[in-house]
Coordinates of C-alpha atoms in Angstrom, one line a residue:
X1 CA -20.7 -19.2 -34.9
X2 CA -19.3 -21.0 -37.4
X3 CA -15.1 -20.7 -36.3
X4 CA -16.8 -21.5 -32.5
X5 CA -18.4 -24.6 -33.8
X6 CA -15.2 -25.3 -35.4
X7 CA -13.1 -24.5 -32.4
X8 CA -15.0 -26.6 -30.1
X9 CA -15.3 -29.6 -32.3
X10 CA -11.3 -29.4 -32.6
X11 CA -11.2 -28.9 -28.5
X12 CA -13.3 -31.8 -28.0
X13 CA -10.9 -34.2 -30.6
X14 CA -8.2 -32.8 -28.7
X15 CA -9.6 -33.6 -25.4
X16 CA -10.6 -37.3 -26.3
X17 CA -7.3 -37.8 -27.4
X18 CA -5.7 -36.7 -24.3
X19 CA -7.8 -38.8 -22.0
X20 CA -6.9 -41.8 -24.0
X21 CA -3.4 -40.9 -23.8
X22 CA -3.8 -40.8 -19.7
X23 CA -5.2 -43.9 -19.5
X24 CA -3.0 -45.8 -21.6
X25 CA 0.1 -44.2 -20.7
X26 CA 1.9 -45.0 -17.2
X27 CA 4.8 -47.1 -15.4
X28 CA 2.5 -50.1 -17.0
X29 CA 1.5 -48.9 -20.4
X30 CA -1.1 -50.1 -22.7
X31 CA -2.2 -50.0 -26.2
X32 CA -4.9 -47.9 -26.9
X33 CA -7.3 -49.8 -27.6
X34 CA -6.7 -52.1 -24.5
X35 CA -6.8 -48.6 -22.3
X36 CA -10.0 -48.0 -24.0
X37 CA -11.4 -51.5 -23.4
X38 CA -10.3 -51.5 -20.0
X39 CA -12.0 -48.3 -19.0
X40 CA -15.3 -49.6 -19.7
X41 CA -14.8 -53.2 -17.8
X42 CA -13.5 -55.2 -20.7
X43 CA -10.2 -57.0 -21.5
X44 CA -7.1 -58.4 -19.1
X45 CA -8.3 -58.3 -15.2
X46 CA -5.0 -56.2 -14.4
X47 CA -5.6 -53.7 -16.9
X48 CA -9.4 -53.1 -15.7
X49 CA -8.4 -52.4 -12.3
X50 CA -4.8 -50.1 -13.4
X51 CA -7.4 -48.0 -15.8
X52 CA -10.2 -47.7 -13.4
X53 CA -9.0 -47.3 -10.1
X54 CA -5.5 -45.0 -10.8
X55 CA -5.5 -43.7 -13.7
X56 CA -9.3 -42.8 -14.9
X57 CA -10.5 -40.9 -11.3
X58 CA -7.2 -38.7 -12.2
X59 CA -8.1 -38.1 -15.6
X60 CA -11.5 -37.5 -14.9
X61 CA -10.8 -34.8 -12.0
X62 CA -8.7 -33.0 -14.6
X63 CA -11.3 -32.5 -16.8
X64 CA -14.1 -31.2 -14.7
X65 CA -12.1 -29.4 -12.6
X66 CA -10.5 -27.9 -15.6
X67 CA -13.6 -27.0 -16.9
X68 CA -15.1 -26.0 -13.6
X69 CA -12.1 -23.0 -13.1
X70 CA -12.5 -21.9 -16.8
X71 CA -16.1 -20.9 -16.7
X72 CA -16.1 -19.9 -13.3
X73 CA -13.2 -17.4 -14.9
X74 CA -15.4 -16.6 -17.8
X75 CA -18.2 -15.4 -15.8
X76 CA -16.3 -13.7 -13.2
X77 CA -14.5 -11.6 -16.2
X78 CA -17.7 -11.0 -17.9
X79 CA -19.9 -9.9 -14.5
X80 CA -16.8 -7.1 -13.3
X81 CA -16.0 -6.2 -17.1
X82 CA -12.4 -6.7 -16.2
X83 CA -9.6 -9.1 -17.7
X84 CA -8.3 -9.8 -13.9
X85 CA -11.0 -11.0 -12.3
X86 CA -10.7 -14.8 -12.0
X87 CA -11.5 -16.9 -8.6
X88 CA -7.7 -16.6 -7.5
X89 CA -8.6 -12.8 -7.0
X90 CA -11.8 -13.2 -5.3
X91 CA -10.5 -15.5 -2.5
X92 CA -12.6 -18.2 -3.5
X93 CA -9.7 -20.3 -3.9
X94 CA -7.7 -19.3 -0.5
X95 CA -11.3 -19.9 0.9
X96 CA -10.6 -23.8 -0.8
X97 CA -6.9 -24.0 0.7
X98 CA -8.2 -22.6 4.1
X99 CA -10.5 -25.5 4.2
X100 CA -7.6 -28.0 3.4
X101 CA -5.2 -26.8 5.3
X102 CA -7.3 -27.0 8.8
X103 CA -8.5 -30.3 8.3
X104 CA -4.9 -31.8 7.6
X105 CA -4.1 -29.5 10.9
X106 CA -6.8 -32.0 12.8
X107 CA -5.5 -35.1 11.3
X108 CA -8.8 -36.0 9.6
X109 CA -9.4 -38.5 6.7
X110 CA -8.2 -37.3 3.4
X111 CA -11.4 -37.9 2.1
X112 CA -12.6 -35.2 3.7
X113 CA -10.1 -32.6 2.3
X114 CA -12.7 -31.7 -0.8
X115 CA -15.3 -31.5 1.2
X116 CA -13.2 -28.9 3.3
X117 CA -12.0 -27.1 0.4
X118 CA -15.6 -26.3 -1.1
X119 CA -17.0 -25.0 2.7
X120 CA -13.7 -23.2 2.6
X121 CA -14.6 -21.4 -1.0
X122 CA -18.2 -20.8 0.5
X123 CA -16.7 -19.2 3.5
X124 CA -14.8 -16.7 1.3
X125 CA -18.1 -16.0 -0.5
X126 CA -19.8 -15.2 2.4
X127 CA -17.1 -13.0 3.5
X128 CA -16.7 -11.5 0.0
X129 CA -20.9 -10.6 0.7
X130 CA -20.4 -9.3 4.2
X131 CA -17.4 -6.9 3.2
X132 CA -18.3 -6.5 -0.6
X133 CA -22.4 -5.5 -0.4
X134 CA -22.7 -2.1 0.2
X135 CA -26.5 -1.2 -0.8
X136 CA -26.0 -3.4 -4.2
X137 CA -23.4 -4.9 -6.0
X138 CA -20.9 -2.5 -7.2
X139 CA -18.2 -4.6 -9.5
X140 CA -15.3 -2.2 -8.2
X141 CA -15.3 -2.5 -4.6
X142 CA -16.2 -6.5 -5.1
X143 CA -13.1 -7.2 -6.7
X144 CA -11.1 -5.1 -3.8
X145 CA -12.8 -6.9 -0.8
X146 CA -11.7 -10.2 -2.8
X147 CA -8.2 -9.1 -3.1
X148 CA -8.1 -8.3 0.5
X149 CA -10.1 -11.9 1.5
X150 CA -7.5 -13.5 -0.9
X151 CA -4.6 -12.0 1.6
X152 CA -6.3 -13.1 4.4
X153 CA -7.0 -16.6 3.8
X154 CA -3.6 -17.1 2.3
X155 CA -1.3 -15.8 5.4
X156 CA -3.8 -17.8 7.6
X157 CA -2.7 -21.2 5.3
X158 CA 1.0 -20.3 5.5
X159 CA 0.6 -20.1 9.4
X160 CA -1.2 -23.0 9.9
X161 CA 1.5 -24.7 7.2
X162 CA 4.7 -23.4 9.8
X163 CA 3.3 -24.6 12.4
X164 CA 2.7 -28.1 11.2
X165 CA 4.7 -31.2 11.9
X166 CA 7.4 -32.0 9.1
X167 CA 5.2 -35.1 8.6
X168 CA 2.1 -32.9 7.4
X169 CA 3.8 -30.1 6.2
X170 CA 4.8 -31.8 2.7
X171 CA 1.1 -32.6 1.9
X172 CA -0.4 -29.3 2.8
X173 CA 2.1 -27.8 0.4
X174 CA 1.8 -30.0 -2.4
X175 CA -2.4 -29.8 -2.0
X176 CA -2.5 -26.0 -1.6
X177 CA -0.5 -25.5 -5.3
X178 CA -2.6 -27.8 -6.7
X179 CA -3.0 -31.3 -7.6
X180 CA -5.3 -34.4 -8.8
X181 CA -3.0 -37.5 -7.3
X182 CA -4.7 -40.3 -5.5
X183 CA -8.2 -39.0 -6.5
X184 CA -10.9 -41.4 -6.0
X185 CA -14.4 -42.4 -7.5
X186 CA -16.1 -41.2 -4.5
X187 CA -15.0 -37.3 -5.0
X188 CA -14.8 -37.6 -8.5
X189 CA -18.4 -38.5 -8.4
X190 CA -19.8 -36.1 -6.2
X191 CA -17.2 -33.3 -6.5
X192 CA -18.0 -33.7 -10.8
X193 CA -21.8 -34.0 -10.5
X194 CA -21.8 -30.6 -8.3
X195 CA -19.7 -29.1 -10.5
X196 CA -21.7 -30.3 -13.9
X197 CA -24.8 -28.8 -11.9
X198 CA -23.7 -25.4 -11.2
X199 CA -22.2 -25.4 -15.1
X200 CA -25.8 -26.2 -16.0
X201 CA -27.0 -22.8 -14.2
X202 CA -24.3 -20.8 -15.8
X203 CA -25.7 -21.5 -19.1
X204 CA -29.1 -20.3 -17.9
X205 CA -27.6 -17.4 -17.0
X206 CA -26.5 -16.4 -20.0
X207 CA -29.0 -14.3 -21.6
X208 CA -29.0 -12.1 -18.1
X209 CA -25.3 -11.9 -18.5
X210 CA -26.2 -10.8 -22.0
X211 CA -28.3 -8.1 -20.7
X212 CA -26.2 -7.5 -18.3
X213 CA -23.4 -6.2 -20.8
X214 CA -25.7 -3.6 -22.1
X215 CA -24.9 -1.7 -19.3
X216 CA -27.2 -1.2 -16.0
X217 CA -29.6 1.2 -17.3
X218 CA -30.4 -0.2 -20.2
X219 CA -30.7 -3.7 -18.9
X220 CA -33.2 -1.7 -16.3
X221 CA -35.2 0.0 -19.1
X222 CA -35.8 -3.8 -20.6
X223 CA -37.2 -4.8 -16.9
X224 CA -34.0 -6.4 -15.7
X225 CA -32.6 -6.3 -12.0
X226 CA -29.5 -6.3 -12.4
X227 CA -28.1 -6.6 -8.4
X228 CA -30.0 -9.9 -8.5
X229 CA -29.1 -10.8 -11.9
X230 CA -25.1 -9.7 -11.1
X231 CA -25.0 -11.7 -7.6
X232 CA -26.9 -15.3 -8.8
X233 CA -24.3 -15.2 -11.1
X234 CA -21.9 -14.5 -8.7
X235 CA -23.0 -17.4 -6.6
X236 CA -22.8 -19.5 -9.6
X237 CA -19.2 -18.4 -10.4
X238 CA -17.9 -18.8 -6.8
X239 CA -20.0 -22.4 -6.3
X240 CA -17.8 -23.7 -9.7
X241 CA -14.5 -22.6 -8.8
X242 CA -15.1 -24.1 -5.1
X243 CA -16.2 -27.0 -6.4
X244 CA -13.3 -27.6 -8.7
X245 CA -10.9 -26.6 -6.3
X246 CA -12.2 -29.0 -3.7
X247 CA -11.9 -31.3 -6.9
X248 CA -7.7 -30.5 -7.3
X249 CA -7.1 -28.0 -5.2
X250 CA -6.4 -24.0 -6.4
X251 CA -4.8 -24.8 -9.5
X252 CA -3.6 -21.4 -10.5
X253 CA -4.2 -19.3 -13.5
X254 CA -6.6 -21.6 -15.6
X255 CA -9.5 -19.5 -14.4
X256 CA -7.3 -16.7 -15.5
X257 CA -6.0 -17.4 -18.5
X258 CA -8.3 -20.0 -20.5
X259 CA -11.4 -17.0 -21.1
X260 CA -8.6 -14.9 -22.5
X261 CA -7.9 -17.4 -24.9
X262 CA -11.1 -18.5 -26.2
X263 CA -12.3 -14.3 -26.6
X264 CA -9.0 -14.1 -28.7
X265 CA -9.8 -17.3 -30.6
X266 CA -13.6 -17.2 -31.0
X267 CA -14.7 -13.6 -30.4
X268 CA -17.5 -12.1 -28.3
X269 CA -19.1 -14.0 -25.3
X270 CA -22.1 -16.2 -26.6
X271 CA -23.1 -20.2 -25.7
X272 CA -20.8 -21.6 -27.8
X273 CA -18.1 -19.4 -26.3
X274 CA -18.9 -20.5 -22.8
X275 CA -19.2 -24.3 -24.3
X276 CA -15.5 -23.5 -25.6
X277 CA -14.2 -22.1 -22.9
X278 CA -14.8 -25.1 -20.6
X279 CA -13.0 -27.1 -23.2
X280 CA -10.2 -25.3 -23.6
X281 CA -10.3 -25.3 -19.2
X282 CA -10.3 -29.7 -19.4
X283 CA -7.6 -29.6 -22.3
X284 CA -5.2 -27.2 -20.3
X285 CA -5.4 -28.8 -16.9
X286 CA -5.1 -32.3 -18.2
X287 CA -2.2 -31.7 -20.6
X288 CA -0.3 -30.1 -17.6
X289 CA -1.0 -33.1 -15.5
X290 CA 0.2 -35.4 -18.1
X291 CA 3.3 -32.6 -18.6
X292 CA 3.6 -33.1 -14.8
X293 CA 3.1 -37.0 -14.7
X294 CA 5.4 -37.3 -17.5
X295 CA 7.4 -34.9 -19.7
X296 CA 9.1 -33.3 -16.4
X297 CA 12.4 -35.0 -14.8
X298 CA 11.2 -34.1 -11.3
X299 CA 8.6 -36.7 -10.1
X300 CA 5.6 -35.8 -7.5
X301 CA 5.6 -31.8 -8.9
X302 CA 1.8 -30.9 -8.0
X303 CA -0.4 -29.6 -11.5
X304 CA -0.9 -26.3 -10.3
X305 CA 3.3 -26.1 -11.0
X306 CA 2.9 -26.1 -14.8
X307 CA 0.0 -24.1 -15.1
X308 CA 1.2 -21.7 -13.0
X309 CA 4.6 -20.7 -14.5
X310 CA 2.5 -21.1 -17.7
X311 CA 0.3 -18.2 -16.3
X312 CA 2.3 -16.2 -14.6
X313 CA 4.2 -14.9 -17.8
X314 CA 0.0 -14.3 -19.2
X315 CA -0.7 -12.3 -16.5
X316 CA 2.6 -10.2 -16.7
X317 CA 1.4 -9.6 -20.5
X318 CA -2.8 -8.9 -19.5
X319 CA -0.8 -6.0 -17.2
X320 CA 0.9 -4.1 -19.6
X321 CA -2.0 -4.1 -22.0
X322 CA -3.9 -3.2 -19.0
X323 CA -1.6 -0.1 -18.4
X324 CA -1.1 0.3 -22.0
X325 CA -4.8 0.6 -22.7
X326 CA -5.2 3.3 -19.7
X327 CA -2.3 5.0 -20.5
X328 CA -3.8 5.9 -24.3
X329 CA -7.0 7.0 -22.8
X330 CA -5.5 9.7 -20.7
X331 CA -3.6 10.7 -23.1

């Protein structure tokens, strides 16, 4: 409890000081303390409306949606007992870039895109039910159905992407890797209260998750039902990672890589564990947007870039120990 506490209090410093450094930093930089001032309404007219209108709504979509994929990860590793299981292989976020994609097709508003995106994710969840529920819940044949929804939804976004007019093609692309430009108070504030909502549940789950990783029949014996238990939080995993995708689109490998992390940092699952993890989920995404805004020499690269040729080198590692690990108990 103690190195978690300490964990999170360093995460949360971390984080504070990266969302001052967004604010302030820009083609029109500011001092701190003027970003600061200006965030909250005070100081120099200009600075008010570069902090709250451009840069805060970014900063802001970053952290929640960061947070948002990281949990959703969490649980979704925790309910199947396996280190692969994140939103990306459940098709909840091709669900998300489905939904995008074929409003962009129409020519509708781009406010509507997150709104798209998260009744994108729930259609993947209800597909992921139809095909996955075969008298209960079985973890195994979940995780293939989502494989096989991921495919799906995917091929139908590159289609629809093809077939687009040059004109709409380059925004399709750059939404579908991932990204949090030109977000606005009106998604950040109902995209981040949803997801803020659903978090709240996932922390009410935990003691059935608890239970849950006692394995089914003792979690039976103690009067448990564990195919209700396993699916409300599987609807609370699936609602988060829609949510934050509709937020900045299906940033890759944060969901992934982020619980991984925080178990190799902190330890077993517990509260303060699931607390960390969302940290560790802001602090990732918005240090590769500011990487992206910033540090790189190519300007307009969507987030999801960074964080996923950071991943993809995590997941080649989680592999091998995966094949390591099964290779030793055959042997």
């Amino acid at each position: 409890m103690r190195r978690t506490l300490l964990l999170s209090i360093a995460a949360l410093g971390t984080l504070l000081g990266l969302v001052t450094l967004s604010v302030a930093v820009g083609e029109m930089p500011l001092p701190a303390g003027s970003a600061l001032q200006a965030l909250i309404g005070l100081g120099d007219p200009g600075d008010v409306l570069v902090v709250q209108q451009f840069r805060a709504p970014r900063t802001v979509a970053a952290v929640v949606a960061g947070a948002g994929l990281a949990v959703a990860g969490g649980l979704l590793q925790r309910l199947f007992r396996n280190p692969l299981a994140s939103p990306d292989v459940m098709g909840v976020t091709g669900g998300a870039s489905f939904g995008a994609v074929a409003v962009l097709a129409t020519g509708a508003s781009q406010a509507a895109i997150p709104l798209a995106a998260l009744g994108g994710g729930l259609l993947a969840a209800v597909l992921l039910g139809v095909f996955g529920w075969r008298s209960g819940v079985n973890p195994t044949r979940l995780v293939l159905v989502g494989l096989a929804v991921q495919a799906g939804l995917t091929a139908a976004v590159n289609f629809m992407v093809v077939r687009f007019p040059a004109e709409l093609a380059g925004s399709a692309l750059q939404w579908t890797t991932g990204s949090v430009y030109g977000r606005t108070w009106t998604e950040v504030w109902g995209a981040g209260a949803a997801v803020l909502l659903a978090m709240a549940f996932a922390f009410l789950l935990h003691r059935r998750l608890a239970v849950l990783d006692l394995g089914d029949d003792s979690a039976g014996s103690l009067g448990l039902n564990t195919d209700a238990a396993r699916l409300q939080v599987l609807v609370v995993a699936i609602a988060l990672a829609s949510l934050a995708a509709a937020l900045a689109g299906p940033v890759a490998f944060v969901a992934l890589a982020v619980p991984h992390m925080v178990r190799f940092l902190a330890g077993p699952p517990t509260v303060g564990t699931l607390a960390l993890t969302g940290l560790a989920g802001a602090v990732l995404l918005l240090t590769s947007d500011l990487t992206v805004q910033h540090l790189l020499p190519i300007s307009g690269l969507p987030v999801g870039v960074v964080t996923a040729t950071l991943g993809a080198p995590w997941l080649l590692v989680l592999m091998i120990r995966q094949s390591s690990s099964v290779h030793r108990s055959v042997r």
